[in-house]
Amino acid sequence: MIKLPSTIYVATEPVNMHLSFDRLAGIVRDHLGGDPREEMVVVFHNRRRTHLKLLWHDGGGYCVLYKRLDRNRCRIPLAIPVDARSVVVSRRELALLFEGVDRAVLRSAQRRARQRRKAA
């Protein structure tokens, strides 16, 4: 079983999905201002938001998980501060990104009240 760190960042800018371990770690260090060996996962996406790459360090080396979404596109978190290069997301939001679920659709689905039938 893969155990991911609890802190999860999503890069707000797309990256080239051909990049490998060291180049992605360099992006974390140089552009996102983090230490790629810390207890964190960084999620990268391509320009069309159809591919995701997760990078983390498990204490023994870098790990990369790569996913291509078949039908949907991932939705970058909606609440992005101005000039932010990454945002922190929860495990639930990571799961939604990974499944290609649009958060706006999910929120509207959660907000709808169930209709009850009127007693005759």
Tab-separated table of C-alpha atoms in Angstrom:
chain	number	residue	atom	x	y	z
A	1	MET	CA	0.000	0.000	0.000
A	2	ILE	CA	1.256	3.456	-0.861
A	3	LYS	CA	1.208	5.880	2.065
A	4	LEU	CA	1.072	9.508	1.015
A	5	PRO	CA	2.118	12.362	3.306
A	6	SER	CA	-0.737	14.360	4.812
A	7	THR	CA	0.281	17.744	3.336
A	8	ILE	CA	-0.810	17.990	-0.299
A	9	TYR	CA	0.004	20.888	-2.628
A	10	VAL	CA	-1.395	21.401	-6.117
A	11	ALA	CA	0.726	23.445	-8.524
A	12	THR	CA	-1.432	26.096	-10.168
A	13	GLU	CA	0.621	26.303	-13.379
A	14	PRO	CA	0.802	23.428	-15.869
A	15	VAL	CA	4.068	21.534	-16.396
A	16	ASN	CA	5.478	19.338	-19.130
A	17	MET	CA	4.443	15.777	-18.309
A	18	HIS	CA	7.704	14.469	-19.814
A	19	LEU	CA	9.590	15.789	-16.781
A	20	SER	CA	10.893	13.171	-14.393
A	21	PHE	CA	11.856	12.967	-10.713
A	22	ASP	CA	14.741	15.439	-10.583
A	23	ARG	CA	13.181	18.088	-12.817
A	24	LEU	CA	9.903	17.991	-10.872
A	25	ALA	CA	11.858	18.234	-7.603
A	26	GLY	CA	13.658	21.240	-9.097
A	27	ILE	CA	10.317	22.899	-9.856
A	28	VAL	CA	9.245	22.329	-6.251
A	29	ARG	CA	12.483	23.880	-4.995
A	30	ASP	CA	12.927	26.742	-7.494
A	31	HIS	CA	9.406	27.785	-8.452
A	32	LEU	CA	7.186	26.673	-5.585
A	33	GLY	CA	9.645	27.558	-2.818
A	34	GLY	CA	9.486	24.211	-1.035
A	35	ASP	CA	11.861	21.428	-0.123
A	36	PRO	CA	10.950	18.356	-2.206
A	37	ARG	CA	12.280	16.044	0.534
A	38	GLU	CA	9.775	17.342	3.102
A	39	GLU	CA	6.720	15.357	4.154
A	40	MET	CA	4.466	16.552	1.324
A	41	VAL	CA	2.953	15.556	-1.989
A	42	VAL	CA	2.993	17.947	-4.919
A	43	VAL	CA	0.418	17.452	-7.675
A	44	PHE	CA	1.311	18.639	-11.170
A	45	HIS	CA	-0.984	18.798	-14.198
A	46	ASN	CA	-0.634	19.408	-17.911
A	47	ARG	CA	-2.093	22.368	-19.810
A	48	ARG	CA	-5.272	20.505	-20.821
A	49	ARG	CA	-5.663	19.134	-17.261
A	50	THR	CA	-6.014	15.575	-18.545
A	51	HIS	CA	-2.829	14.222	-16.911
A	52	LEU	CA	-1.716	14.345	-13.278
A	53	LYS	CA	1.681	13.601	-11.702
A	54	LEU	CA	2.171	13.312	-7.959
A	55	LEU	CA	5.681	13.723	-6.540
A	56	TRP	CA	6.752	12.923	-2.983
A	57	HIS	CA	9.794	11.715	-1.082
A	58	ASP	CA	9.227	8.634	1.053
A	59	GLY	CA	12.473	8.905	3.031
A	60	GLY	CA	14.332	6.532	0.732
A	61	GLY	CA	13.831	8.305	-2.594
A	62	TYR	CA	11.426	10.150	-4.823
A	63	CYS	CA	8.141	8.585	-5.889
A	64	VAL	CA	6.062	9.619	-8.888
A	65	LEU	CA	2.507	8.547	-9.559
A	66	TYR	CA	1.183	9.371	-13.020
A	67	LYS	CA	-2.457	9.292	-14.139
A	68	ARG	CA	-4.160	10.037	-17.434
A	69	LEU	CA	-7.858	10.816	-17.081
A	70	ASP	CA	-9.929	9.057	-19.744
A	71	ARG	CA	-13.068	11.171	-19.807
A	72	ASN	CA	-12.875	14.183	-17.547
A	73	ARG	CA	-10.468	16.962	-16.769
A	74	CYS	CA	-9.144	17.746	-13.340
A	75	ARG	CA	-10.317	21.007	-11.848
A	76	ILE	CA	-7.691	23.059	-10.090
A	77	PRO	CA	-9.005	24.279	-6.702
A	78	LEU	CA	-11.239	27.289	-7.166
A	79	ALA	CA	-9.998	29.385	-4.232
A	80	ILE	CA	-6.550	30.346	-5.528
A	81	PRO	CA	-4.977	33.480	-4.015
A	82	VAL	CA	-3.544	35.994	-6.498
A	83	ASP	CA	-0.004	35.055	-7.626
A	84	ALA	CA	-0.138	31.715	-5.785
A	85	ARG	CA	2.042	29.042	-7.373
A	86	SER	CA	0.492	26.238	-5.335
A	87	VAL	CA	-2.452	25.641	-3.038
A	88	VAL	CA	-2.972	23.216	-0.178
A	89	VAL	CA	-5.773	20.687	-0.636
A	90	SER	CA	-7.275	17.976	1.542
A	91	ARG	CA	-7.103	14.248	0.875
A	92	ARG	CA	-10.730	14.382	-0.232
A	93	GLU	CA	-9.974	17.128	-2.755
A	94	LEU	CA	-6.989	15.115	-4.012
A	95	ALA	CA	-9.286	12.137	-4.529
A	96	LEU	CA	-11.685	14.344	-6.499
A	97	LEU	CA	-8.836	15.684	-8.634
A	98	PHE	CA	-7.631	12.152	-9.204
A	99	GLU	CA	-11.082	11.045	-10.342
A	100	GLY	CA	-11.613	14.103	-12.546
A	101	VAL	CA	-14.643	15.246	-10.574
A	102	ASP	CA	-15.543	18.897	-10.968
A	103	ARG	CA	-15.794	20.433	-7.500
A	104	ALA	CA	-18.403	22.969	-8.607
A	105	VAL	CA	-20.656	20.132	-9.772
A	106	LEU	CA	-20.079	18.290	-6.515
A	107	ARG	CA	-20.930	21.376	-4.435
A	108	SER	CA	-24.144	22.027	-6.361
A	109	ALA	CA	-25.110	18.379	-5.915
A	110	GLN	CA	-24.535	18.607	-2.174
A	111	ARG	CA	-26.501	21.829	-1.832
A	112	ARG	CA	-29.687	20.527	-3.407
A	113	ALA	CA	-32.268	19.569	-0.866
A	114	ARG	CA	-34.062	16.296	-1.288
A	115	GLN	CA	-37.559	16.704	-2.494
A	116	ARG	CA	-40.178	15.040	-0.382
A	117	ARG	CA	-43.441	13.766	-1.661
A	118	LYS	CA	-46.473	15.355	-0.241
A	119	ALA	CA	-48.764	13.075	1.703
A	120	ALA	CA	-52.032	12.511	-0.134
